[in-house]
Coordinates of C-alpha atoms and ligand atoms in Angstrom, one line a residue:
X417 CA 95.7 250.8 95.1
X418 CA 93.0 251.9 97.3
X419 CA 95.2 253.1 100.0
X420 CA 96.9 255.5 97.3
X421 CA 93.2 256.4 95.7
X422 CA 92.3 257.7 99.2
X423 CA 95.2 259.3 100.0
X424 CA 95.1 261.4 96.8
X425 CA 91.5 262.2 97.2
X426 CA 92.6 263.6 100.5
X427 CA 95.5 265.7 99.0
X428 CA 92.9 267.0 95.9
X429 CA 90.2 268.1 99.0
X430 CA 93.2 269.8 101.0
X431 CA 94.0 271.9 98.5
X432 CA 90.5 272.4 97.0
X433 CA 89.5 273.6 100.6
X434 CA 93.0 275.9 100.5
X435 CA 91.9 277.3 97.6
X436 CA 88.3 278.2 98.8
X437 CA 89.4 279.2 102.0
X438 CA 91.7 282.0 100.4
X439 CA 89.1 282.6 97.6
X440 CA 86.4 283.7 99.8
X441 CA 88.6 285.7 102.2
X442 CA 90.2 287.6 99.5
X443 CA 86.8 288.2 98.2
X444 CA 85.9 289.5 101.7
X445 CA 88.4 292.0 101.8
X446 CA 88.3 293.2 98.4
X447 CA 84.7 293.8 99.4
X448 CA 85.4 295.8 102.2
X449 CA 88.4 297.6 101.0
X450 CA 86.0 298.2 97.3
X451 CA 88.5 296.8 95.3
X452 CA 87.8 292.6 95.0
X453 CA 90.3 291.9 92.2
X454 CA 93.0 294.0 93.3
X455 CA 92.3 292.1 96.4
X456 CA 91.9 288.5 94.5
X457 CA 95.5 289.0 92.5
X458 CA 97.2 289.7 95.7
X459 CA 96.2 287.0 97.6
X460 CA 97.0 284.6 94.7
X461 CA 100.3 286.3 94.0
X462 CA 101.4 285.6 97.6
X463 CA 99.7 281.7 96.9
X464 CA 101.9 281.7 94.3
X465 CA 105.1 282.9 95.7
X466 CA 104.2 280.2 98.9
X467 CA 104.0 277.1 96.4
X468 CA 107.1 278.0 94.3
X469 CA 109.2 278.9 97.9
X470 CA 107.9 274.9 98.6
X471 CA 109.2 274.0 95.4
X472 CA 112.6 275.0 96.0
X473 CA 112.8 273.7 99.4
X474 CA 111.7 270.7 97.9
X475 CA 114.3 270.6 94.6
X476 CA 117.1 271.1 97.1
X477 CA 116.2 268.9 99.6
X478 CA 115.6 266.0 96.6
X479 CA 119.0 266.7 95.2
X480 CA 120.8 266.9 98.5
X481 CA 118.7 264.2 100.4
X482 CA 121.6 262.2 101.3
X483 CA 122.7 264.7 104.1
X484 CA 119.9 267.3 104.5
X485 CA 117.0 265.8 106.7
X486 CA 113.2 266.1 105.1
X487 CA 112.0 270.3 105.6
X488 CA 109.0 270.2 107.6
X489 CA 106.8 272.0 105.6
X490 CA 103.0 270.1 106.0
X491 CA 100.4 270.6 104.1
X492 CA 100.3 268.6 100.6
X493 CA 104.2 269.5 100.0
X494 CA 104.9 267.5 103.5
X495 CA 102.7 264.9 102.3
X496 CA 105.0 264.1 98.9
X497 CA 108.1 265.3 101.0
X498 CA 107.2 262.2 103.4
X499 CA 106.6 259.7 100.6
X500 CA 109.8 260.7 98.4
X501 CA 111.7 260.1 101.9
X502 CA 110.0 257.0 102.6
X503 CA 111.0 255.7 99.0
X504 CA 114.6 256.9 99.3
X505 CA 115.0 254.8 102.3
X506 CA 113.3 251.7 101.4
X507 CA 115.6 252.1 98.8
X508 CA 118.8 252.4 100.9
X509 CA 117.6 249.4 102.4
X510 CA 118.2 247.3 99.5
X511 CA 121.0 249.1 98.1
X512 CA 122.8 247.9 101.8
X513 CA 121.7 244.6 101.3
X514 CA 122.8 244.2 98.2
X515 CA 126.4 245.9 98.5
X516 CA 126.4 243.5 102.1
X517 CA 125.4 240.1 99.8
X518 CA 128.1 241.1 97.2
X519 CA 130.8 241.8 100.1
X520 CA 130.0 238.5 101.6
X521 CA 129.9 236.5 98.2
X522 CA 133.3 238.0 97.3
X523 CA 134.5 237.1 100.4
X524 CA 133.0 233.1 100.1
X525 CA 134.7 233.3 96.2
X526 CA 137.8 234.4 97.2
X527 CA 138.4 231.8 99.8
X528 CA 136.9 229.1 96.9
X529 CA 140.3 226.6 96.3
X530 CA 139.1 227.0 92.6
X531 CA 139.1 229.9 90.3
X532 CA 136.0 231.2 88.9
X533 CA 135.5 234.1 86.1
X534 CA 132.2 235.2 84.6
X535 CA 132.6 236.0 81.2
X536 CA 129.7 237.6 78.9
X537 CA 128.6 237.1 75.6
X538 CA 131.8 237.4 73.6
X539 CA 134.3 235.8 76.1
X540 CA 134.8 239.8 77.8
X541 CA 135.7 239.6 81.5
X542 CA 132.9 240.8 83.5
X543 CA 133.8 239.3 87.1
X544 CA 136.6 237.4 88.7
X545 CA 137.7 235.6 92.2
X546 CA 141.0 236.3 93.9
X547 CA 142.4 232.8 92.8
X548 CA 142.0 233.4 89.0
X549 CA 143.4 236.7 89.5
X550 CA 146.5 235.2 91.1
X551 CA 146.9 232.5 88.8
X552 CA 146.3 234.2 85.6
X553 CA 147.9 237.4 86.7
X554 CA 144.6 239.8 86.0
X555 CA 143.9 243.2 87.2
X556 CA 140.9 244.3 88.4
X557 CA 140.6 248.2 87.1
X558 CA 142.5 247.1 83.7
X559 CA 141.2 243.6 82.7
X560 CA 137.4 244.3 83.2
X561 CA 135.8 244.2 80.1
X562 CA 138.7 242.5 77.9
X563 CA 138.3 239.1 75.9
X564 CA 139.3 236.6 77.8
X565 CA 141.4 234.9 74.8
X566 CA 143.6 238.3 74.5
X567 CA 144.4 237.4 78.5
X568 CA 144.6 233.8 78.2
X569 CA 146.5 233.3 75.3
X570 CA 147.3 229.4 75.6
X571 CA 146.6 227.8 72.4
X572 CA 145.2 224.6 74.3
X573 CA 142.8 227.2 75.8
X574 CA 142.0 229.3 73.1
X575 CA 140.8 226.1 71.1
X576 CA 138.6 225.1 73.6
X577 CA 137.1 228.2 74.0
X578 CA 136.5 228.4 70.4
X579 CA 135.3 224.9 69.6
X580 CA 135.9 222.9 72.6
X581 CA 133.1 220.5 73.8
X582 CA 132.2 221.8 77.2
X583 CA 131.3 218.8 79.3
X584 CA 135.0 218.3 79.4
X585 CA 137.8 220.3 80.9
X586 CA 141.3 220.9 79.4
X587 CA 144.6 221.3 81.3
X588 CA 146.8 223.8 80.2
X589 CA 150.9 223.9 81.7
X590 CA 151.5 227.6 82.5
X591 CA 154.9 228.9 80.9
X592 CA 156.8 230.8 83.9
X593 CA 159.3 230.0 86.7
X594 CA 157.6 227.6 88.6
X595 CA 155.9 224.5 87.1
X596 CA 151.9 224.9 86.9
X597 CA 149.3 223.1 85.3
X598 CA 145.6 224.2 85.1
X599 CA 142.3 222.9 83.9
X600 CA 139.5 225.2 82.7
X601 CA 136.2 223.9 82.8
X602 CA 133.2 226.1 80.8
X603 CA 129.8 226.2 82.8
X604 CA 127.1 227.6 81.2
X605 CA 123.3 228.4 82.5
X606 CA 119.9 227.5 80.0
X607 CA 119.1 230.5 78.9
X608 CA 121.8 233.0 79.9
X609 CA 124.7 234.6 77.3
X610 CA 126.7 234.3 80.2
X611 CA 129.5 231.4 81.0
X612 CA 130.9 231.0 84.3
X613 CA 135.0 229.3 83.8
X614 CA 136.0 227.2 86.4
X615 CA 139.8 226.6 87.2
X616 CA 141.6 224.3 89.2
X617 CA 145.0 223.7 90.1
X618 CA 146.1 220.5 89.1
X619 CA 150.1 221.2 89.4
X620 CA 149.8 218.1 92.2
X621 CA 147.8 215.8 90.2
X622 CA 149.7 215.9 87.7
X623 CA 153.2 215.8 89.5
X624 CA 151.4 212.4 90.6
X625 CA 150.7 211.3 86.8
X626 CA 154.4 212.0 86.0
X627 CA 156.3 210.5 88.6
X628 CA 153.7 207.5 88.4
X629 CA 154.1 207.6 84.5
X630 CA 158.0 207.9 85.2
X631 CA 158.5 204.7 87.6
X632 CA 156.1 202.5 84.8
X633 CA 158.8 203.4 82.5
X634 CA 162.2 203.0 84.9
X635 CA 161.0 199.7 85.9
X636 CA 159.6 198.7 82.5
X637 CA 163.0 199.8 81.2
X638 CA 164.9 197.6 84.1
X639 CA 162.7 194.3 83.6
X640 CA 163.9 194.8 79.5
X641 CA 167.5 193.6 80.0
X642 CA 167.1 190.6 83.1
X643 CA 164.0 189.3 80.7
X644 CA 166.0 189.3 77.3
X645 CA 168.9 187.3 79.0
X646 CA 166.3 184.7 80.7
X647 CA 164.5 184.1 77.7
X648 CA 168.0 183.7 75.7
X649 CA 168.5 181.3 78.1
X650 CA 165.2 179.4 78.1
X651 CA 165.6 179.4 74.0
X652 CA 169.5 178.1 74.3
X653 CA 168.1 175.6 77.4
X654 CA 165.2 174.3 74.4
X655 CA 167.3 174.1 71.5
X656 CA 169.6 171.7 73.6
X657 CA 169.3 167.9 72.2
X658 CA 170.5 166.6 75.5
X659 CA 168.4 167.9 78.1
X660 CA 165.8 165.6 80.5
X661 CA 162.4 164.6 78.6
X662 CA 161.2 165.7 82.0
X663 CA 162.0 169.2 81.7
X664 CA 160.7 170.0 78.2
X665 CA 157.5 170.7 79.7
X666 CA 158.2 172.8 82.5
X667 CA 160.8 174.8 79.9
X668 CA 158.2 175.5 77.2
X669 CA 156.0 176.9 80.2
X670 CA 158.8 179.1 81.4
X671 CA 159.5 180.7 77.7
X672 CA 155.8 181.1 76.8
X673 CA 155.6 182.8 80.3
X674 CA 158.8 185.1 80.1
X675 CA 157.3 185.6 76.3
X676 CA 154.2 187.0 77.8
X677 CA 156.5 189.2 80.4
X678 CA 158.3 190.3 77.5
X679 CA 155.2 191.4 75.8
X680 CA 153.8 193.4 78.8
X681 CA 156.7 195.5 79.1
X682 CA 156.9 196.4 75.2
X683 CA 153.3 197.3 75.5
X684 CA 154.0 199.7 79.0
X685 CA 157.1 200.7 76.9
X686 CA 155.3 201.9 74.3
X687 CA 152.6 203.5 76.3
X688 CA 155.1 205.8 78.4
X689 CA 156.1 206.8 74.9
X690 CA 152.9 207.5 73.9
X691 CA 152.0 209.2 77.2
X692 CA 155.1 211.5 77.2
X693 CA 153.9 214.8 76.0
X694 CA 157.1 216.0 74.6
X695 CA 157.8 213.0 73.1
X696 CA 159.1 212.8 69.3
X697 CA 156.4 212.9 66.8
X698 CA 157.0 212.4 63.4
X699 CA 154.7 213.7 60.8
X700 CA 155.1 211.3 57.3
X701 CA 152.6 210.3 55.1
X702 CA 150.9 207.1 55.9
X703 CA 149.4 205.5 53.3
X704 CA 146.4 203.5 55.1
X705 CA 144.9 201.4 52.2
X706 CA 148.4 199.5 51.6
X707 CA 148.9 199.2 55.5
X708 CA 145.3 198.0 56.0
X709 CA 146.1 195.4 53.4
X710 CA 149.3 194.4 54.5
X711 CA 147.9 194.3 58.5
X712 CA 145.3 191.8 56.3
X713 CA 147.3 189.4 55.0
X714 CA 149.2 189.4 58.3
X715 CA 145.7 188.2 60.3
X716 CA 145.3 185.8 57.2
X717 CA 148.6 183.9 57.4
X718 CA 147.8 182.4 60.7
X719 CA 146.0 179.1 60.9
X720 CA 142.7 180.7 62.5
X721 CA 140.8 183.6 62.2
X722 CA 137.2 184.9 60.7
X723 CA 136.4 186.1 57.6
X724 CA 138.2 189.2 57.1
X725 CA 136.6 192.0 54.5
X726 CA 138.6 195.2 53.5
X727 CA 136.8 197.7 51.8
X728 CA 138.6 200.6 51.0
X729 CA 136.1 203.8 50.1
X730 CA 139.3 205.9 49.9
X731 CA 142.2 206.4 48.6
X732 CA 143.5 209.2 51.4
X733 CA 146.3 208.8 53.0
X734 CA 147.3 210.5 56.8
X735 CA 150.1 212.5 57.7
X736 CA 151.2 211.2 61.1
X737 CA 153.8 208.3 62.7
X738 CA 153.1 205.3 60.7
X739 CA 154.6 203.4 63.7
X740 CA 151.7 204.6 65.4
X741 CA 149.0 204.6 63.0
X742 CA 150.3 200.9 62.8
X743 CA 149.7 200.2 66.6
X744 CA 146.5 201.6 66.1
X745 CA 145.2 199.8 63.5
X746 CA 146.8 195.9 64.7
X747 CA 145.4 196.8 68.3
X748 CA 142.0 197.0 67.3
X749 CA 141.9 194.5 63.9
X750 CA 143.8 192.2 66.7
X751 CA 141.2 192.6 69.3
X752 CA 138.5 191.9 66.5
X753 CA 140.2 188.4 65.4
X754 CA 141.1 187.4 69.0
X755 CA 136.8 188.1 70.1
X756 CA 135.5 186.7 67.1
X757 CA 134.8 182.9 66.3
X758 CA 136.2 181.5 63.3
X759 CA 132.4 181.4 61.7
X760 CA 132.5 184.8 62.1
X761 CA 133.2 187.9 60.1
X762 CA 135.5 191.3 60.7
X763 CA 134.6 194.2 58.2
X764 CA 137.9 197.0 58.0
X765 CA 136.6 199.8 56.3
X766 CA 138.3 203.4 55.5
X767 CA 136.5 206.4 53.8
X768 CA 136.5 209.8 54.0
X769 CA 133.9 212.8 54.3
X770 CA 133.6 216.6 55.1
X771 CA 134.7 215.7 58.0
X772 CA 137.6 213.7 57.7
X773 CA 138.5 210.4 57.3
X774 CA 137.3 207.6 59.0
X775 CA 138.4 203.4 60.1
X776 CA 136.1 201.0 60.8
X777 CA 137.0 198.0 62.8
X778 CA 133.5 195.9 62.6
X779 CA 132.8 192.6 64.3
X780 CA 130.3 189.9 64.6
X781 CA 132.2 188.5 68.1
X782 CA 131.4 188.1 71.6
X783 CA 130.8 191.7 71.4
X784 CA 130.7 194.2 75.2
X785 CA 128.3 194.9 77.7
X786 CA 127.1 198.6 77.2
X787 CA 128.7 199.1 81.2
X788 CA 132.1 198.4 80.2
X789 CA 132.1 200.6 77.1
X790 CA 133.4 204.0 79.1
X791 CA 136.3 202.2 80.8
X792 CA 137.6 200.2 78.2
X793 CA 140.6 202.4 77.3
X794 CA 141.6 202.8 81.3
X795 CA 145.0 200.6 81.4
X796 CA 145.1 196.9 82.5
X797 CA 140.8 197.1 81.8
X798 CA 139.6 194.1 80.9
X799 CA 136.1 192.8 80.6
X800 CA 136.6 189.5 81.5
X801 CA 139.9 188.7 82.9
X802 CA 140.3 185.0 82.8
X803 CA 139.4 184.6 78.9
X804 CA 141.2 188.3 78.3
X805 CA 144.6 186.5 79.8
X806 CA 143.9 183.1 78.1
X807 CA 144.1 184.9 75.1
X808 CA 147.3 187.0 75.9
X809 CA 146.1 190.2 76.8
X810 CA 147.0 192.5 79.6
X811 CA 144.1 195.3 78.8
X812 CA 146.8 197.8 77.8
X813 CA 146.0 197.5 73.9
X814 CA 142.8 199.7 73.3
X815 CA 144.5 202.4 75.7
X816 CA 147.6 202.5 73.5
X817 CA 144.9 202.9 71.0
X818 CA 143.3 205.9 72.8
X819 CA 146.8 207.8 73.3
X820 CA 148.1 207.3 69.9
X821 CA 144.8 208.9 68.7
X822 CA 144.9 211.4 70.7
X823 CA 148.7 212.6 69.7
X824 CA 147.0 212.6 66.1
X825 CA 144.0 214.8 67.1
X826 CA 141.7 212.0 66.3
X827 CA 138.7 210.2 68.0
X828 CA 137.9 206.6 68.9
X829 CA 133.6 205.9 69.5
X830 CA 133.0 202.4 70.1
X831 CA 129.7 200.4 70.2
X832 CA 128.8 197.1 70.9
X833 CA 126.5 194.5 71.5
X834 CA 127.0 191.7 74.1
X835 CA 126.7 188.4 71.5
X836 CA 126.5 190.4 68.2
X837 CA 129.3 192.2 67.8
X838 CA 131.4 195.6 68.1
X839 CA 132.3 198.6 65.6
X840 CA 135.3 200.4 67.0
X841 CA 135.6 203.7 64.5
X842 CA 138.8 206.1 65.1
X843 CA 137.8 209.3 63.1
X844 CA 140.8 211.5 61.9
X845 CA 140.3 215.2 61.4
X846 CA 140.2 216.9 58.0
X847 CA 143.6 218.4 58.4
X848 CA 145.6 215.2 58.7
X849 CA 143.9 213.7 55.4
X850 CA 146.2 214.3 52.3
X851 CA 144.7 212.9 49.2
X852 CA 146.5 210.8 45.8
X853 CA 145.3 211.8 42.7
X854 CA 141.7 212.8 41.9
X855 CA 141.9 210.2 38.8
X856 CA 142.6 207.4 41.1
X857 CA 139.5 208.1 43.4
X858 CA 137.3 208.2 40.8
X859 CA 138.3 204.8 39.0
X860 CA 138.9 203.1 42.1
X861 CA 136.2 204.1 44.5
X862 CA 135.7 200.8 46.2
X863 CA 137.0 197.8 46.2
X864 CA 136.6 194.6 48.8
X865 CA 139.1 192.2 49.4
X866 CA 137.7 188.8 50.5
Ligands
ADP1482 P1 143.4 193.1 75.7 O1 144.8 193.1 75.4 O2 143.0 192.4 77.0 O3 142.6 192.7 74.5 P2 142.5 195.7 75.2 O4 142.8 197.0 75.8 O5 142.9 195.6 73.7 O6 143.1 194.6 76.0 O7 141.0 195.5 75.3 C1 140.3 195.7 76.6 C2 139.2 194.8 76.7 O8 138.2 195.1 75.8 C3 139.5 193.3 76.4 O9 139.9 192.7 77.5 C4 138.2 192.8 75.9 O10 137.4 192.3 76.9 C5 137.5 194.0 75.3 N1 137.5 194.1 73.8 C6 138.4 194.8 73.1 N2 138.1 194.6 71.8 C7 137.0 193.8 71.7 C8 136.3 193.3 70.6 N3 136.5 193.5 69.3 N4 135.2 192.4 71.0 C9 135.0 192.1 72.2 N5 135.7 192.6 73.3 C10 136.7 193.4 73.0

């Protein structure tokens, strides 16, 4: 600040001294020649015309500056001259580094293995690499500025751009000649209107999940027939009046065994079905209240089991596969008998909100370390594998669970408490939930089955 104050004090006295100097000697003259303000108007005429000549040397050198070099003209014009030239190219300065950090990051973003697209406030395309270019055929001079949902049309896409929860990605399969998948993953910065969408190629991956999905199911398929004729067999071998004492034993062993074989492939069967995306999925109504009760009096026929409560809140029904639904429900009121002790109790309750409807599967069992809770619906997961097997499980239940939900659009949250007990909660979106009669909710708003 002082530097500046100093140097425009010394501009101001420059000119001030100018401006005496030609005063006085003006005044000399005029006295000489008798005439001082003839003398006077002509010196500041020619003043005059000197400062506006300056002027336009200045104007043109200002708007030509890139390829004329500064006039040399001194004096307080060559003093602003040198200060407008040493802010043009401090200015250049940056502008190079800038355009050089932008060539480079382009460079770094293009060779990035993942796309990457910077969209602005309402989803228009304001920046893009060379990999989301390629993959989702863009143009640079025609697609700047567009929504990205009038580019991207895939409906998987378009939802999650519109209400999807963006700490998770979604995969999308690209329609065109050659088979592509992609997952699009939403970043946004605290504080900034701005989202940065990641993609990734997961064609490989996912090649991987099918051919791995597709030998589950071949060998599941080929074990069917070999086990069906060895447990005939076994049960033929059983019902045989004449066979060895000594064998009965080692028989009913062999046919609880090749029952629990028989089991596990069913269970793999049935989650290849549930895994295959184009699989056939039928869309009835399902009326849960009578399948809860039936699944009920199913748990209550055998020998031993808790208490079991049903409290019905709601009389809506789903539209979905009732096969399903069915697997659904049994998996988890199944789990709840098999974890909880006889003195125990398992609440099954249904209702419906704004939301959507809503099952409850509600224990007062062994219950589940909080550390097993994200991985409980991975296939063959079990939390403890030696009771899990005693009691006939293979782990595959709760992720049968998880896809079946899923092909319905609905949610499973689970919580649990080691020694008190778990609540397993599938929530079903408004737009599955068909409701009976108005009358009927109102009379019957709740009832509990003991
Ligand atoms: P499994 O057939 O072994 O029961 P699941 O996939 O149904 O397999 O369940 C996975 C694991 O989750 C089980 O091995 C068990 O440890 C645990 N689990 C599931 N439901 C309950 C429950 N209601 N109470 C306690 N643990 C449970």
């Amino acid at each position: 600040m002082k530097l500046i104050e100093s140097r425009m004090s010394e501009t101001t006295w420059q000119i001030a001294l100018r401006l005496t100097l030609l005063t006085s000697s003006a005044v000399l003259v005029g006295l000489i020649v008798g005439h001082i303000a003839a003398a006077l108007a002509i010196v500041f005429a020619g003043y005059l015309f000197f400062q506006l000549r300056n002027l336009l040397i200045l104007d043109r050198w200002v708007r030509f500056r890139s390829v004329l070099s500064p006039p040399d003209i001194g004096g307080p014009w060559g003093d602003v001259i040198a200060v407008i030239a040493r802010i043009y190219r401090r200015k250049q300065f940056h502008k190079q580094r800038v355009v050089a950090l932008l060539r480079e990051f382009r460079r770094l973003t293009d060779g990035m293995p993942d796309g990457a697209l910077l969209l602005g406030e309402h989803n228009e395309l304001l920046w893009f690499n060379y990999k989301a270019e390629r993959w989702l055929h863009l143009r640079r001079k025609r697609d700047f500025g567009i929504r990205i949902e009038n580019l991207v049309r895939y409906p998987a896409f378009v939802q999650y751009l519109e209400h999807g929860d963006y700490t998770q990605s979604v995969t999308v399969a690209l329609s065109g000649e050659q088979e592509q998948w992609l997952s699009f993953h939403m970043v946004r910065a605290e504080g900034s209107s701005q989202r940065l969408l990641i993609i990734r190629d997961m064609t490989r991956e996912m090649r991987m999940e099918a051919m791995r999905k597709d030998f589950v199911a071949n060998a599941s398929h080929e074990l069917r027939s070999p086990l069906t004729v060895i447990s005939g067999y076994l049960d033929a071998l059983a019902d045989d009046a004449a066979l060895d004492k000594m064998w009965r034993e080692p028989l009913e062993e062999m046919r609880r065994q090749s029952e629990r074989m028989r089991t596990l492939v069913e269970e793999l069967l049935q989650l290849s079905r549930l895994e295959s995306v184009r699989g056939p999925h039928e869309e009835q109504r399902v009326d849960v209240p009578g399948l809860l009760a039936l699944l009920r009096k199913e748990v209550l026929a055998h020998e031993h089991h808790p208490e079991i409560r049903l409290h019905i809140d709601s009389h809506a029904c789903l539209m979905g596969s009732e096969a399903e639904l069915q697997s659904v429900f049994t998996n988890l009121i199944s789990n709840a008998v098999k974890y909880t002790p006889e003195t125990g109790t398992v609440d099954i309750r249904w209702w419906h909100d704004e939301q959507g409807a809503h099952l409850s599967v509600i224990d007062t069992g062994i219950g589940i370390s909080q550390e097993h809770l994200p991985r409980l619906t991975e296939r063959f997961y079990r939390v403890d594998q030696g009771r899990s097997r005693k009691l006939g499980g293979f782990g595959l239940g709760l992720s049968i669970v998880k896809h079946a939900l899923q092909r319905h659009g609905a949610t499973l949250t689970i919580s649990s408490e080691e020694g008190k007990g778990s609540n397993f909660t599938c929530h079903f979106q408004i737009t599955r939930v068909v409701h009976e009669s108005p009358r009927t909710l109102e009379a019957d708003n709740l009832f509990v089955m003991k």
